[in-house]
PDB file of C-alpha atoms and ligand atoms in Angstrom:
ATOM      1  CA  MET A1211     115.122 107.421 173.116  1.00 88.00           C
ATOM      2  CA  ASN A1212     117.751 105.009 171.771  1.00 97.00           C
ATOM      3  CA  ILE A1213     116.969 104.579 168.063  1.00 98.00           C
ATOM      4  CA  PHE A1214     119.012 101.369 167.940  1.00 98.00           C
ATOM      5  CA  ASP A1215     117.062  99.721 170.791  1.00 98.00           C
ATOM      6  CA  LEU A1216     115.582  96.324 169.843  1.00 98.00           C
ATOM      7  CA  SER A1217     113.830  95.546 173.144  1.00 98.00           C
ATOM      8  CA  GLY A1218     110.728  93.393 172.689  1.00 97.00           C
ATOM      9  CA  LYS A1219     111.674  92.392 169.119  1.00 98.00           C
ATOM     10  CA  VAL A1220     111.877  88.772 167.966  1.00 98.00           C
ATOM     11  CA  ALA A1221     114.881  88.139 165.693  1.00 99.00           C
ATOM     12  CA  LEU A1222     115.348  85.001 163.586  1.00 99.00           C
ATOM     13  CA  ILE A1223     118.873  84.527 162.248  1.00 99.00           C
ATOM     14  CA  THR A1224     119.313  81.548 159.911  1.00 99.00           C
ATOM     15  CA  GLY A1225     122.422  79.347 160.150  1.00 98.00           C
ATOM     16  CA  ALA A1226     123.581  81.132 163.295  1.00 98.00           C
ATOM     17  CA  SER A1227     125.354  78.466 165.366  1.00 98.00           C
ATOM     18  CA  TYR A1228     128.715  80.063 164.594  1.00 97.00           C
ATOM     19  CA  GLY A1229     130.403  82.481 162.170  1.00 98.00           C
ATOM     20  CA  ILE A1230     128.813  85.696 160.914  1.00 98.00           C
ATOM     21  CA  GLY A1231     125.288  84.581 161.927  1.00 98.00           C
ATOM     22  CA  TYR A1232     126.352  83.995 165.518  1.00 98.00           C
ATOM     23  CA  ALA A1233     128.061  87.399 165.762  1.00 98.00           C
ATOM     24  CA  ILE A1234     124.974  89.131 164.351  1.00 99.00           C
ATOM     25  CA  ALA A1235     122.700  87.248 166.777  1.00 99.00           C
ATOM     26  CA  LYS A1236     124.878  88.294 169.711  1.00 98.00           C
ATOM     27  CA  GLY A1237     124.764  91.927 168.532  1.00 98.00           C
ATOM     28  CA  LEU A1238     120.977  91.904 168.129  1.00 98.00           C
ATOM     29  CA  HIS A1239     120.667  90.327 171.592  1.00 98.00           C
ATOM     30  CA  ASP A1240     122.902  93.007 173.105  1.00 98.00           C
ATOM     31  CA  ALA A1241     120.565  95.604 171.543  1.00 98.00           C
ATOM     32  CA  GLY A1242     117.584  93.936 173.294  1.00 98.00           C
ATOM     33  CA  ALA A1243     116.142  91.358 170.857  1.00 98.00           C
ATOM     34  CA  LYS A1244     114.942  87.831 171.638  1.00 98.00           C
ATOM     35  CA  ILE A1245     117.141  85.442 169.584  1.00 98.00           C
ATOM     36  CA  VAL A1246     115.889  82.487 167.560  1.00 99.00           C
ATOM     37  CA  PHE A1247     118.133  80.604 165.120  1.00 99.00           C
ATOM     38  CA  ASN A1248     118.205  77.432 163.077  1.00 98.00           C
ATOM     39  CA  ASP A1249     120.805  75.112 161.640  1.00 98.00           C
ATOM     40  CA  LEU A1250     120.958  71.903 159.650  1.00 98.00           C
ATOM     41  CA  THR A1251     121.565  69.286 162.368  1.00 98.00           C
ATOM     42  CA  GLN A1252     120.804  68.827 166.071  1.00 98.00           C
ATOM     43  CA  GLU A1253     124.540  68.482 166.721  1.00 98.00           C
ATOM     44  CA  ILE A1254     125.323  71.924 165.260  1.00 98.00           C
ATOM     45  CA  VAL A1255     122.283  73.518 166.952  1.00 98.00           C
ATOM     46  CA  ASP A1256     123.454  72.076 170.303  1.00 98.00           C
ATOM     47  CA  LYS A1257     126.964  73.475 169.749  1.00 98.00           C
ATOM     48  CA  GLY A1258     125.376  76.848 168.977  1.00 98.00           C
ATOM     49  CA  LEU A1259     123.201  76.675 172.111  1.00 98.00           C
ATOM     50  CA  GLU A1260     126.329  75.994 174.208  1.00 98.00           C
ATOM     51  CA  SER A1261     128.010  79.112 172.780  1.00 98.00           C
ATOM     52  CA  TYR A1262     124.908  81.253 173.405  1.00 98.00           C
ATOM     53  CA  LYS A1263     124.726  79.946 176.978  1.00 98.00           C
ATOM     54  CA  LYS A1264     128.393  80.818 177.572  1.00 98.00           C
ATOM     55  CA  ASP A1265     127.598  84.353 176.368  1.00 98.00           C
ATOM     56  CA  ASN A1266     124.535  84.500 178.676  1.00 98.00           C
ATOM     57  CA  ILE A1267     122.121  84.616 175.756  1.00 98.00           C
ATOM     58  CA  ASP A1268     118.771  82.864 176.146  1.00 97.00           C
ATOM     59  CA  ALA A1269     118.513  81.731 172.502  1.00 98.00           C
ATOM     60  CA  THR A1270     116.108  79.196 171.004  1.00 98.00           C
ATOM     61  CA  GLY A1271     117.455  76.874 168.295  1.00 98.00           C
ATOM     62  CA  TYR A1272     115.622  74.858 165.639  1.00 98.00           C
ATOM     63  CA  VAL A1273     116.803  72.096 163.328  1.00 98.00           C
ATOM     64  CA  CYS A1274     115.574  73.309 159.965  1.00 98.00           C
ATOM     65  CA  ASP A1275     116.939  73.199 156.417  1.00 98.00           C
ATOM     66  CA  ILE A1276     115.982  76.524 154.823  1.00 98.00           C
ATOM     67  CA  THR A1277     115.519  74.831 151.441  1.00 98.00           C
ATOM     68  CA  ASP A1278     112.661  72.693 152.825  1.00 98.00           C
ATOM     69  CA  GLU A1279     109.521  74.850 152.685  1.00 98.00           C
ATOM     70  CA  ASN A1280     107.431  72.579 154.960  1.00 98.00           C
ATOM     71  CA  SER A1281     110.122  72.503 157.603  1.00 98.00           C
ATOM     72  CA  VAL A1282     110.492  76.318 157.420  1.00 99.00           C
ATOM     73  CA  ARG A1283     106.698  76.744 157.707  1.00 98.00           C
ATOM     74  CA  ASP A1284     106.618  74.499 160.813  1.00 98.00           C
ATOM     75  CA  MET A1285     109.484  76.442 162.393  1.00 98.00           C
ATOM     76  CA  ILE A1286     107.823  79.828 161.752  1.00 98.00           C
ATOM     77  CA  CYS A1287     104.448  78.577 163.115  1.00 98.00           C
ATOM     78  CA  ASP A1288     106.185  77.370 166.265  1.00 98.00           C
ATOM     79  CA  ILE A1289     108.104  80.659 166.684  1.00 98.00           C
ATOM     80  CA  GLU A1290     104.905  82.691 166.177  1.00 98.00           C
ATOM     81  CA  SER A1291     102.962  80.631 168.732  1.00 98.00           C
ATOM     82  CA  ARG A1292     105.750  80.797 171.344  1.00 98.00           C
ATOM     83  CA  PHE A1293     107.183  84.293 170.892  1.00 98.00           C
ATOM     84  CA  GLY A1294     104.933  86.137 168.424  1.00 97.00           C
ATOM     85  CA  ALA A1295     105.648  87.187 164.848  1.00 97.00           C
ATOM     86  CA  VAL A1296     109.237  87.551 163.698  1.00 98.00           C
ATOM     87  CA  ASP A1297     110.142  91.265 163.697  1.00 98.00           C
ATOM     88  CA  ILE A1298     113.652  90.860 162.296  1.00 99.00           C
ATOM     89  CA  LEU A1299     114.759  88.177 159.847  1.00 99.00           C
ATOM     90  CA  VAL A1300     118.427  87.781 158.958  1.00 99.00           C
ATOM     91  CA  ASN A1301     118.890  85.480 155.953  1.00 99.00           C
ATOM     92  CA  ASN A1302     122.423  84.416 156.824  1.00 98.00           C
ATOM     93  CA  ALA A1303     122.632  80.656 156.119  1.00 98.00           C
ATOM     94  CA  GLY A1304     124.738  80.030 153.064  1.00 98.00           C
ATOM     95  CA  ILE A1305     127.176  77.682 151.372  1.00 98.00           C
ATOM     96  CA  ILE A1306     129.899  77.991 148.759  1.00 98.00           C
ATOM     97  CA  LYS A1307     131.356  75.382 146.410  1.00 98.00           C
ATOM     98  CA  ARG A1308     134.619  76.494 144.799  1.00 98.00           C
ATOM     99  CA  ILE A1309     134.722  74.518 141.557  1.00 98.00           C
ATOM    100  CA  PRO A1310     135.729  75.746 138.052  1.00 98.00           C
ATOM    101  CA  MET A1311     132.476  76.295 136.174  1.00 98.00           C
ATOM    102  CA  CYS A1312     133.022  73.738 133.417  1.00 98.00           C
ATOM    103  CA  GLU A1313     133.860  71.071 136.015  1.00 98.00           C
ATOM    104  CA  MET A1314     130.834  71.841 138.194  1.00 98.00           C
ATOM    105  CA  SER A1315     127.892  69.439 138.111  1.00 98.00           C
ATOM    106  CA  VAL A1316     124.449  70.912 137.634  1.00 98.00           C
ATOM    107  CA  GLU A1317     123.470  69.305 140.979  1.00 98.00           C
ATOM    108  CA  ASP A1318     126.205  71.266 142.787  1.00 98.00           C
ATOM    109  CA  PHE A1319     125.190  74.468 140.992  1.00 99.00           C
ATOM    110  CA  ARG A1320     121.538  73.939 141.930  1.00 98.00           C
ATOM    111  CA  ARG A1321     122.325  73.211 145.583  1.00 98.00           C
ATOM    112  CA  VAL A1322     124.203  76.519 145.966  1.00 99.00           C
ATOM    113  CA  ILE A1323     121.339  78.435 144.321  1.00 99.00           C
ATOM    114  CA  ASP A1324     118.869  76.513 146.471  1.00 98.00           C
ATOM    115  CA  VAL A1325     120.520  77.405 149.791  1.00 98.00           C
ATOM    116  CA  ASP A1326     121.865  80.900 149.058  1.00 99.00           C
ATOM    117  CA  LEU A1327     118.958  82.273 147.022  1.00 99.00           C
ATOM    118  CA  THR A1328     115.851  80.062 147.168  1.00 99.00           C
ATOM    119  CA  GLY A1329     116.334  79.534 150.934  1.00 99.00           C
ATOM    120  CA  ALA A1330     116.152  83.285 151.536  1.00 99.00           C
ATOM    121  CA  PHE A1331     112.985  83.438 149.404  1.00 99.00           C
ATOM    122  CA  ILE A1332     111.382  80.565 151.363  1.00 99.00           C
ATOM    123  CA  VAL A1333     112.107  82.005 154.817  1.00 99.00           C
ATOM    124  CA  SER A1334     111.157  85.557 153.801  1.00 99.00           C
ATOM    125  CA  LYS A1335     107.890  84.307 152.290  1.00 98.00           C
ATOM    126  CA  ALA A1336     107.104  82.531 155.563  1.00 98.00           C
ATOM    127  CA  VAL A1337     107.681  85.561 157.827  1.00 98.00           C
ATOM    128  CA  ILE A1338     106.274  88.411 155.709  1.00 98.00           C
ATOM    129  CA  PRO A1339     102.556  87.696 156.457  1.00 98.00           C
ATOM    130  CA  GLY A1340     103.274  87.905 160.218  1.00 98.00           C
ATOM    131  CA  MET A1341     105.217  91.128 159.708  1.00 98.00           C
ATOM    132  CA  ILE A1342     102.331  92.636 157.733  1.00 98.00           C
ATOM    133  CA  LYS A1343      99.838  91.717 160.485  1.00 98.00           C
ATOM    134  CA  ARG A1344     102.141  93.293 163.064  1.00 97.00           C
ATOM    135  CA  GLY A1345     102.534  96.489 161.028  1.00 98.00           C
ATOM    136  CA  GLY A1346     106.065  96.047 159.695  1.00 98.00           C
ATOM    137  CA  GLY A1347     109.375  94.297 159.938  1.00 98.00           C
ATOM    138  CA  LYS A1348     113.027  94.141 158.923  1.00 99.00           C
ATOM    139  CA  ILE A1349     114.665  91.653 156.575  1.00 99.00           C
ATOM    140  CA  ILE A1350     118.441  91.623 156.239  1.00 99.00           C
ATOM    141  CA  ASN A1351     119.935  89.478 153.492  1.00 99.00           C
ATOM    142  CA  ILE A1352     123.577  88.505 153.824  1.00 99.00           C
ATOM    143  CA  CYS A1353     124.861  89.102 150.319  1.00 99.00           C
ATOM    144  CA  SER A1354     128.525  89.102 149.284  1.00 98.00           C
ATOM    145  CA  LEU A1355     131.184  90.899 147.287  1.00 98.00           C
ATOM    146  CA  MET A1356     130.096  88.292 144.741  1.00 98.00           C
ATOM    147  CA  SER A1357     126.793  90.197 144.468  1.00 98.00           C
ATOM    148  CA  GLU A1358     128.967  92.610 142.418  1.00 98.00           C
ATOM    149  CA  PHE A1359     132.080  90.722 141.291  1.00 98.00           C
ATOM    150  CA  GLY A1360     132.982  87.413 139.702  1.00 98.00           C
ATOM    151  CA  ARG A1361     136.085  85.360 140.178  1.00 97.00           C
ATOM    152  CA  GLU A1362     137.408  81.916 139.224  1.00 97.00           C
ATOM    153  CA  THR A1363     135.541  78.912 140.726  1.00 98.00           C
ATOM    154  CA  VAL A1364     132.525  80.702 142.276  1.00 98.00           C
ATOM    155  CA  SER A1365     129.994  80.813 139.416  1.00 98.00           C
ATOM    156  CA  ALA A1366     127.097  79.338 141.409  1.00 99.00           C
ATOM    157  CA  TYR A1367     127.814  81.441 144.496  1.00 98.00           C
ATOM    158  CA  ALA A1368     128.104  84.662 142.447  1.00 99.00           C
ATOM    159  CA  ALA A1369     124.878  83.840 140.582  1.00 99.00           C
ATOM    160  CA  ALA A1370     123.087  83.175 143.880  1.00 99.00           C
ATOM    161  CA  LYS A1371     124.419  86.247 145.690  1.00 99.00           C
ATOM    162  CA  GLY A1372     123.745  88.476 142.667  1.00 99.00           C
ATOM    163  CA  GLY A1373     120.202  87.091 142.713  1.00 99.00           C
ATOM    164  CA  LEU A1374     119.944  87.731 146.447  1.00 99.00           C
ATOM    165  CA  LYS A1375     120.782  91.403 145.842  1.00 99.00           C
ATOM    166  CA  MET A1376     117.851  91.616 143.411  1.00 99.00           C
ATOM    167  CA  LEU A1377     115.536  89.647 145.726  1.00 99.00           C
ATOM    168  CA  THR A1378     116.419  92.266 148.362  1.00 99.00           C
ATOM    169  CA  ARG A1379     115.409  95.107 146.046  1.00 99.00           C
ATOM    170  CA  ASN A1380     112.254  93.280 145.038  1.00 99.00           C
ATOM    171  CA  ILE A1381     111.095  92.606 148.606  1.00 99.00           C
ATOM    172  CA  ALA A1382     111.735  96.300 149.350  1.00 99.00           C
ATOM    173  CA  SER A1383     109.694  97.267 146.285  1.00 99.00           C
ATOM    174  CA  GLU A1384     106.830  94.857 146.887  1.00 98.00           C
ATOM    175  CA  TYR A1385     106.424  95.245 150.659  1.00 99.00           C
ATOM    176  CA  GLY A1386     107.893  98.697 151.400  1.00 98.00           C
ATOM    177  CA  GLY A1387     104.336 100.037 151.486  1.00 98.00           C
ATOM    178  CA  MET A1388     103.592  97.660 154.365  1.00 98.00           C
ATOM    179  CA  ASN A1389     106.437  99.126 156.418  1.00 98.00           C
ATOM    180  CA  ILE A1390     108.820  96.262 155.685  1.00 99.00           C
ATOM    181  CA  GLN A1391     112.420  97.284 155.095  1.00 99.00           C
ATOM    182  CA  CYS A1392     114.575  94.733 153.292  1.00 99.00           C
ATOM    183  CA  ASN A1393     118.264  95.535 152.948  1.00 99.00           C
ATOM    184  CA  GLY A1394     121.429  93.566 152.347  1.00 99.00           C
ATOM    185  CA  ILE A1395     124.864  93.427 153.905  1.00 99.00           C
ATOM    186  CA  GLY A1396     127.760  92.545 151.624  1.00 99.00           C
ATOM    187  CA  PRO A1397     130.573  91.356 153.869  1.00 98.00           C
ATOM    188  CA  GLY A1398     134.113  91.517 152.522  1.00 98.00           C
ATOM    189  CA  TYR A1399     136.491  88.635 153.220  1.00 98.00           C
ATOM    190  CA  ILE A1400     135.661  87.547 156.761  1.00 98.00           C
ATOM    191  CA  ALA A1401     137.606  84.988 158.808  1.00 98.00           C
ATOM    192  CA  THR A1402     135.060  82.173 159.363  1.00 97.00           C
ATOM    193  CA  PRO A1403     135.015  78.409 158.620  1.00 96.00           C
ATOM    194  CA  GLN A1404     133.674  79.261 155.132  1.00 95.00           C
ATOM    195  CA  THR A1405     136.910  81.042 154.177  1.00 97.00           C
ATOM    196  CA  ALA A1406     139.304  78.862 156.226  1.00 97.00           C
ATOM    197  CA  PRO A1407     140.606  77.019 153.109  1.00 96.00           C
ATOM    198  CA  LEU A1408     141.654  80.398 151.640  1.00 97.00           C
ATOM    199  CA  ARG A1409     143.665  81.335 154.716  1.00 97.00           C
ATOM    200  CA  GLU A1410     145.446  78.099 155.684  1.00 96.00           C
ATOM    201  CA  PRO A1411     149.240  78.506 155.596  1.00 96.00           C
ATOM    202  CA  LEU A1412     151.060  76.323 153.053  1.00 96.00           C
ATOM    203  CA  PRO A1413     152.912  73.173 154.239  1.00 95.00           C
ATOM    204  CA  ASP A1414     156.200  75.165 154.397  1.00 96.00           C
ATOM    205  CA  GLY A1415     154.541  77.668 156.777  1.00 96.00           C
ATOM    206  CA  SER A1416     154.347  80.545 154.269  1.00 97.00           C
ATOM    207  CA  PRO A1417     151.020  82.395 153.956  1.00 97.00           C
ATOM    208  CA  HIS A1418     148.393  81.121 151.498  1.00 97.00           C
ATOM    209  CA  PRO A1419     148.696  83.219 148.281  1.00 97.00           C
ATOM    210  CA  PHE A1420     144.973  84.086 148.557  1.00 97.00           C
ATOM    211  CA  ASP A1421     145.564  85.378 152.084  1.00 98.00           C
ATOM    212  CA  THR A1422     148.364  87.646 150.796  1.00 97.00           C
ATOM    213  CA  TYR A1423     146.134  88.720 147.876  1.00 97.00           C
ATOM    214  CA  ILE A1424     143.185  89.655 150.121  1.00 97.00           C
ATOM    215  CA  ARG A1425     145.332  91.713 152.504  1.00 97.00           C
ATOM    216  CA  ALA A1426     146.712  93.649 149.512  1.00 97.00           C
ATOM    217  CA  ARG A1427     143.259  94.022 147.878  1.00 97.00           C
ATOM    218  CA  THR A1428     141.634  95.356 151.082  1.00 98.00           C
ATOM    219  CA  PRO A1429     142.402  99.005 151.951  1.00 98.00           C
ATOM    220  CA  ALA A1430     142.055  98.059 155.640  1.00 98.00           C
ATOM    221  CA  GLY A1431     144.905  95.577 155.063  1.00 98.00           C
ATOM    222  CA  ARG A1432     143.287  92.704 156.939  1.00 98.00           C
ATOM    223  CA  TRP A1433     140.553  90.065 156.875  1.00 98.00           C
ATOM    224  CA  GLY A1434     137.315  91.108 158.498  1.00 98.00           C
ATOM    225  CA  LEU A1435     136.018  89.516 161.685  1.00 98.00           C
ATOM    226  CA  PRO A1436     132.392  88.414 162.194  1.00 98.00           C
ATOM    227  CA  GLU A1437     132.112  91.223 164.771  1.00 98.00           C
ATOM    228  CA  ASP A1438     132.816  93.789 162.012  1.00 98.00           C
ATOM    229  CA  ILE A1439     129.353  93.052 160.568  1.00 99.00           C
ATOM    230  CA  VAL A1440     127.411  93.657 163.789  1.00 98.00           C
ATOM    231  CA  GLY A1441     127.011  97.463 163.783  1.00 98.00           C
ATOM    232  CA  THR A1442     125.472  97.490 160.305  1.00 99.00           C
ATOM    233  CA  ALA A1443     123.156  94.603 161.231  1.00 99.00           C
ATOM    234  CA  VAL A1444     121.890  96.420 164.347  1.00 99.00           C
ATOM    235  CA  PHE A1445     121.355  99.586 162.292  1.00 99.00           C
ATOM    236  CA  LEU A1446     119.360  97.709 159.626  1.00 99.00           C
ATOM    237  CA  ALA A1447     117.324  95.876 162.291  1.00 99.00           C
ATOM    238  CA  SER A1448     116.423  99.058 164.167  1.00 98.00           C
ATOM    239  CA  ARG A1449     114.111 102.013 163.636  1.00 98.00           C
ATOM    240  CA  ALA A1450     117.252 104.038 162.773  1.00 98.00           C
ATOM    241  CA  SER A1451     116.919 102.555 159.254  1.00 98.00           C
ATOM    242  CA  ASP A1452     113.140 102.959 158.830  1.00 98.00           C
ATOM    243  CA  PHE A1453     113.545 104.993 155.590  1.00 98.00           C
ATOM    244  CA  VAL A1454     116.386 102.834 154.201  1.00 99.00           C
ATOM    245  CA  ASN A1455     115.049 100.195 151.824  1.00 99.00           C
ATOM    246  CA  GLY A1456     116.489  97.966 149.105  1.00 99.00           C
ATOM    247  CA  GLN A1457     120.110  98.939 149.792  1.00 99.00           C
ATOM    248  CA  ILE A1458     123.178  96.715 149.980  1.00 99.00           C
ATOM    249  CA  ILE A1459     125.784  97.997 152.418  1.00 99.00           C
ATOM    250  CA  TYR A1460     129.263  96.614 151.769  1.00 99.00           C
ATOM    251  CA  VAL A1461     131.137  96.003 155.008  1.00 99.00           C
ATOM    252  CA  ASP A1462     134.383  95.113 153.325  1.00 98.00           C
ATOM    253  CA  GLY A1463     137.267  97.231 154.614  1.00 98.00           C
ATOM    254  CA  GLY A1464     136.998  99.259 151.393  1.00 98.00           C
ATOM    255  CA  ILE A1465     137.354  96.524 148.719  1.00 98.00           C
ATOM    256  CA  VAL A1466     134.456  97.689 146.504  1.00 98.00           C
ATOM    257  CA  ALA A1467     135.868 101.230 146.467  1.00 98.00           C
ATOM    258  CA  TYR A1468     139.416 100.171 145.611  1.00 98.00           C
ATOM    259  CA  PHE A1469     140.788  99.657 142.089  1.00 94.00           C
ATOM    260  CA  GLY A1470     143.869  97.836 143.397  1.00 93.00           C
ATOM    261  CA  ARG A1471     147.586  98.598 143.491  1.00 89.00           C
ATOM    262  CA  GLN A1472     149.671  98.608 140.326  1.00 87.00           C
ATOM    263  CA  PRO A1473     151.595  95.289 140.231  1.00 82.00           C
TER     264      PRO A1473
HETATM  265  P1  NAP B 838     129.705  79.534 157.705  1.00 78.61           P
HETATM  266  O1  NAP B 838     130.777  79.753 158.720  1.00 78.61           O
HETATM  267  O2  NAP B 838     129.890  78.455 156.704  1.00 78.61           O
HETATM  268  O3  NAP B 838     128.247  79.422 158.359  1.00 78.61           O
HETATM  269  C1  NAP B 838     127.101  79.228 157.539  1.00 78.61           C
HETATM  270  C2  NAP B 838     126.000  78.636 158.366  1.00 78.61           C
HETATM  271  O4  NAP B 838     124.874  78.344 157.522  1.00 78.61           O
HETATM  272  C3  NAP B 838     126.410  77.319 159.017  1.00 78.61           C
HETATM  273  O5  NAP B 838     125.958  77.328 160.354  1.00 78.61           O
HETATM  274  C4  NAP B 838     125.681  76.284 158.168  1.00 78.61           C
HETATM  275  O6  NAP B 838     125.347  75.106 158.841  1.00 78.61           O
HETATM  276  C5  NAP B 838     124.400  77.042 157.840  1.00 78.61           C
HETATM  277  N1  NAP B 838     123.691  76.432 156.736  1.00 78.61           N
HETATM  278  C6  NAP B 838     124.195  76.017 155.547  1.00 78.61           C
HETATM  279  N2  NAP B 838     123.211  75.496 154.780  1.00 78.61           N
HETATM  280  C7  NAP B 838     122.073  75.575 155.502  1.00 78.61           C
HETATM  281  C8  NAP B 838     120.722  75.195 155.248  1.00 78.61           C
HETATM  282  N3  NAP B 838     120.350  74.630 154.100  1.00 78.61           N
HETATM  283  N4  NAP B 838     119.791  75.406 156.222  1.00 78.61           N
HETATM  284  C9  NAP B 838     120.158  75.956 157.391  1.00 78.61           C
HETATM  285  N5  NAP B 838     121.416  76.339 157.696  1.00 78.61           N
HETATM  286  C10 NAP B 838     122.364  76.155 156.753  1.00 78.61           C
HETATM  287  O7  NAP B 838     129.537  80.866 156.892  1.00 78.61           O
HETATM  288  P2  NAP B 838     129.868  82.374 157.277  1.00 78.61           P
HETATM  289  O8  NAP B 838     131.188  82.679 156.708  1.00 78.61           O
HETATM  290  O9  NAP B 838     129.558  82.686 158.699  1.00 78.61           O
HETATM  291  O10 NAP B 838     128.798  83.041 156.306  1.00 78.61           O
HETATM  292  C11 NAP B 838     127.486  83.397 156.682  1.00 78.61           C
HETATM  293  C12 NAP B 838     126.836  84.066 155.490  1.00 78.61           C
HETATM  294  O11 NAP B 838     127.637  85.150 155.059  1.00 78.61           O
HETATM  295  C13 NAP B 838     126.717  83.148 154.261  1.00 78.61           C
HETATM  296  O12 NAP B 838     125.534  83.443 153.583  1.00 78.61           O
HETATM  297  C14 NAP B 838     127.922  83.526 153.423  1.00 78.61           C
HETATM  298  O13 NAP B 838     127.752  83.239 152.083  1.00 78.61           O
HETATM  299  C15 NAP B 838     127.988  85.000 153.688  1.00 78.61           C
HETATM  300  N6  NAP B 838     129.273  85.622 153.466  1.00 78.61           N
HETATM  301  C16 NAP B 838     130.422  85.157 154.059  1.00 78.61           C
HETATM  302  C17 NAP B 838     131.618  85.822 153.849  1.00 78.61           C
HETATM  303  C18 NAP B 838     132.914  85.394 154.450  1.00 78.61           C
HETATM  304  O14 NAP B 838     133.948  85.918 154.035  1.00 78.61           O
HETATM  305  N7  NAP B 838     132.940  84.494 155.418  1.00 78.61           N
HETATM  306  C19 NAP B 838     131.632  86.955 153.057  1.00 78.61           C
HETATM  307  C20 NAP B 838     130.448  87.386 152.450  1.00 78.61           C
HETATM  308  C21 NAP B 838     129.276  86.712 152.670  1.00 78.61           C
HETATM  309  P3  NAP B 838     126.332  73.810 158.873  1.00 78.61           P
HETATM  310  O15 NAP B 838     127.306  74.094 159.907  1.00 78.61           O
HETATM  311  O16 NAP B 838     125.432  72.687 159.212  1.00 78.61           O
HETATM  312  O17 NAP B 838     126.932  73.702 157.490  1.00 78.61           O
HETATM  313  C1  GCO B 839     135.522  83.261 147.774  1.00 78.61           C
HETATM  314  C2  GCO B 839     134.949  83.646 149.090  1.00 78.61           C
HETATM  315  C3  GCO B 839     133.928  84.747 148.974  1.00 78.61           C
HETATM  316  C4  GCO B 839     133.559  85.279 150.330  1.00 78.61           C
HETATM  317  C5  GCO B 839     132.585  86.378 150.385  1.00 78.61           C
HETATM  318  C6  GCO B 839     133.071  87.645 149.796  1.00 78.61           C
HETATM  319  O1  GCO B 839     135.780  82.092 147.560  1.00 78.61           O
HETATM  320  O2  GCO B 839     135.768  84.186 146.975  1.00 78.61           O
HETATM  321  O3  GCO B 839     134.520  82.594 149.845  1.00 78.61           O
HETATM  322  O4  GCO B 839     132.969  84.518 148.062  1.00 78.61           O
HETATM  323  O5  GCO B 839     133.161  84.279 151.193  1.00 78.61           O
HETATM  324  O6  GCO B 839     131.310  85.996 149.967  1.00 78.61           O
HETATM  325  O7  GCO B 839     132.163  88.670 150.082  1.00 78.61           O
END
């Protein structure tokens, strides 16, 4: 028996047209799961579908904003009628706005909380009843180093991702008795469109100071790749993690463990 086998499982990965979500979806597919994803616009969903097709993955994509509860409910009803209840939910969709706190509008702050925290609540709330009926399920919340740390300009994101860590523990506490495991993954600094502005070389061709900083701050000495997250996601989606609940696993090249080099 392969304890990582996901054959026959339905996996919904939010915001998975590209980036970390796409890599996780590909990994869950390779382990046997049926892949369903959503994104904000038809254009992005179509781009995602093209990538899945190129990788020989028969994925189904929905246009759905995770902050819109009615739209999420419609998507989950449709998934349940076509494929059955969602067995694995990956709350991956997320945004960041890098703005110094005292310059940030309350609207911007609320939007980040809405997508990164409330969105995960809305989608989890919509799939949990189906999981209970089916006898269990797996929820994986994509947290962040900012579930533990702060830094300049990311107040809303850190507040949301810190909240997502606690939502993870609460779902584990509230539904663990119904055989639902809810865990989080805290990726380190991963090379995706979200972090592209932190990696772009300066006009004179020299590396971005944040790029240099991250390489020095990461014991592995490099940025992570979306593929680095896949093994942990498959583990948390599979029966191999059936007694693991409410944990956040940092997949960060060692950043959380490292105090940093003396300047
Ligand atoms: P990304 O490249 O920006 O991808 C995020 C995806 O979420 C995009 O497809 C985006 O769609 C979608 N999305 C945004 N708002 C949405 C909404 N309201 N409803 C549905 N979909 C929505 O980000 P990523 O770097 O792959 O990050 C994925 C997750 O990992 C995020 O939660 C992020 O915070 C987290 N994370 C990233 C890093 C990192 O270093 N990259 C590290 C730790 C945690 P659009 O294309 O339409 O915007
Ligand atoms: C930032 C980054 C981070 C990462 C990630 C770290 O501006 O500091 O974007 O927040 O994306 O979430 O785990």
